[in-house]
Coordinates of C-alpha atoms in Angstrom, one line a residue:
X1 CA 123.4 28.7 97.3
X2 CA 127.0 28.0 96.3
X3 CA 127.5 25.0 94.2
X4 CA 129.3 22.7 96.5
X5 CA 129.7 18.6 96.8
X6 CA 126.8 18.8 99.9
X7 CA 124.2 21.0 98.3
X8 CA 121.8 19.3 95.5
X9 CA 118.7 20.8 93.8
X10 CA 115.9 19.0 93.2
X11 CA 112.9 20.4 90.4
X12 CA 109.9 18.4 90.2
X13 CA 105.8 18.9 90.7
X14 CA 103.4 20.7 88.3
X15 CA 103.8 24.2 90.1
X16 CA 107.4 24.3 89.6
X17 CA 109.0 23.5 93.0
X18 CA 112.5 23.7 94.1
X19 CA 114.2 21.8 96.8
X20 CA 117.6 22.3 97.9
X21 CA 119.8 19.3 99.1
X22 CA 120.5 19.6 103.1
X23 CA 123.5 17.5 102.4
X24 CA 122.6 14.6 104.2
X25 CA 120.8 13.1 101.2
X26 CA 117.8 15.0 102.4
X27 CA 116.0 18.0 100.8
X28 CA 114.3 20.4 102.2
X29 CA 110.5 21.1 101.4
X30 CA 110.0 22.3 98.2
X31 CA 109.2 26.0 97.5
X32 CA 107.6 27.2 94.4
X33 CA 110.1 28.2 91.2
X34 CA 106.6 29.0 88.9
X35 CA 103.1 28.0 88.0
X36 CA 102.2 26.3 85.2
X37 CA 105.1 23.9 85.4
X38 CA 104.5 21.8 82.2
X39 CA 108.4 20.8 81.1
X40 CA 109.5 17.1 79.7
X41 CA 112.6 17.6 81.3
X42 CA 114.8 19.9 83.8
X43 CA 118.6 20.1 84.7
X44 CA 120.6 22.5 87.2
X45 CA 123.8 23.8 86.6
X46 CA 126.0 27.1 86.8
X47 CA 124.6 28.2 83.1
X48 CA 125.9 32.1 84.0
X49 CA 129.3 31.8 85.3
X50 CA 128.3 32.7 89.1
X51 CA 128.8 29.9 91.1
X52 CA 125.0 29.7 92.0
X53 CA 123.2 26.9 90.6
X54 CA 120.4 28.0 87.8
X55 CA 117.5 25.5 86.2
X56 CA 117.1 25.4 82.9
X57 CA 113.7 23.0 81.7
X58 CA 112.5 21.9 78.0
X59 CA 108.9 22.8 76.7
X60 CA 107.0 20.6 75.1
X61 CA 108.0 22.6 71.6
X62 CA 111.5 22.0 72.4
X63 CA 112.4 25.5 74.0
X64 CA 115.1 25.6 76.3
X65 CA 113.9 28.0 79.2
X66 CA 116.5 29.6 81.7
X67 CA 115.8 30.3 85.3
X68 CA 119.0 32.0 86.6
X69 CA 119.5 31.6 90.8
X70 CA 119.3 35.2 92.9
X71 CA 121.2 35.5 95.8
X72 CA 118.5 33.0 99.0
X73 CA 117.5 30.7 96.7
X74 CA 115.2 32.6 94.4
X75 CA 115.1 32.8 90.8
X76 CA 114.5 35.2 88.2
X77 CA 111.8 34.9 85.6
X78 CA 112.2 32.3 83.1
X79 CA 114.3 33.2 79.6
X80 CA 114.1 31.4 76.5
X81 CA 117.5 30.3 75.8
X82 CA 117.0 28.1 72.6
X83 CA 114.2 26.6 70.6
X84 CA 113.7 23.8 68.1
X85 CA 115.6 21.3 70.5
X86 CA 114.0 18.2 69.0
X87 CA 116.0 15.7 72.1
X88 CA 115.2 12.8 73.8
X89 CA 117.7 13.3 76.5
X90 CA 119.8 16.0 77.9
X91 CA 122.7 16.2 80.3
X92 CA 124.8 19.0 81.5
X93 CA 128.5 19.4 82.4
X94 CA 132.0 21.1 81.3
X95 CA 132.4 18.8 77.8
X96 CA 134.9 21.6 76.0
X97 CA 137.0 21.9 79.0
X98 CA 136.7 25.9 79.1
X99 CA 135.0 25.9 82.7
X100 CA 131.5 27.0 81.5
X101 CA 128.7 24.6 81.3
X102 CA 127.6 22.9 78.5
X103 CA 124.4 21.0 77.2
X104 CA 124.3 17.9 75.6
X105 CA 121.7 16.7 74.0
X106 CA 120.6 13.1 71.9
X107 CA 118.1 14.1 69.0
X108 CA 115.0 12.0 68.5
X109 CA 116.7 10.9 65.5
X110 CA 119.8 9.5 67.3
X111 CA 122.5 12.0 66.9
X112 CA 124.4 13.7 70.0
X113 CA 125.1 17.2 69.8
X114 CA 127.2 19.5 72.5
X115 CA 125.8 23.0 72.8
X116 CA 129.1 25.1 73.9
X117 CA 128.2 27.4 77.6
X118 CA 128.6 31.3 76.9
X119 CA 128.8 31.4 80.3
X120 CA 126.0 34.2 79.9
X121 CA 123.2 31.7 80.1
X122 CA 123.3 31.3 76.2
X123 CA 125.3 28.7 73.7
X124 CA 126.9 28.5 71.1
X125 CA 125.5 26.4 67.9
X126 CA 125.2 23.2 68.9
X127 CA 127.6 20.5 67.0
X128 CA 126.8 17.2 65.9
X129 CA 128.9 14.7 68.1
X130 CA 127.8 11.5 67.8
X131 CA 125.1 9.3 65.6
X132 CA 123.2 6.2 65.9
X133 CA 122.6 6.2 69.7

């Protein structure tokens, strides 16, 4: 899958399933990503610099896991990327203008912070960009 205006992806259910966008606002049934789904929250995005659209998901200890796309919509096993992510919200997106993507994330204690794409599947240290939210 090519990252392009009509295709979405969709993560949701306790196994783990995936549903890609049939760009009609439609998805297609799901198919299983993994068992054992048990995230607070997930997030797609190009997190390895090949134009296929990865999912990346929190644990309930705050590890980022990494799910990078294989060529027919299949993924490979899940990577831990980052731990100790103590958010409340997370969002994805080119913030440092270098065409990689890039987390950001609002601590529990009200601070944003923007964790800089490797384009590897990996970031930089994440830095403190906002407080109070």
């Amino acid at each position: 899958m090519r990252l392009r205006p009509r295709h979405r992806v969709g993560v949701s259910g306790a196994p783990g399933g995936i549903s890609l966008g049939n760009g009609d606002g439609s998805f297609a049934r799901p198919s299983t990503l993994t068992g054992g789904w048990d995230f607070t929250q997930t997030i797609a995005g190009d997190f390895n610099g090949d134009r296929q659209a990865d999912i990346m998901a929190r644990d309930g200890n705050g590890t980022l896991k990494l799910w990078m796309h294989n060529s027919g919509g299949t993924f490979n096993g899940a990577v831990d990327v980052t731990s100790g992510w103590n958010f409340t919200q997370i969002t994805t997106g080119d913030f440092t203008k270098d065409g990689r993507a890039d987390l950001i994330a609002r601590d529990t204690a009200g601070p944003s912070r923007c964790g800089p794409g490797n384009a590897n599947g990996t970031f930089g240290a994440a830095q403190t960009l906002t407080a109070g939210w």
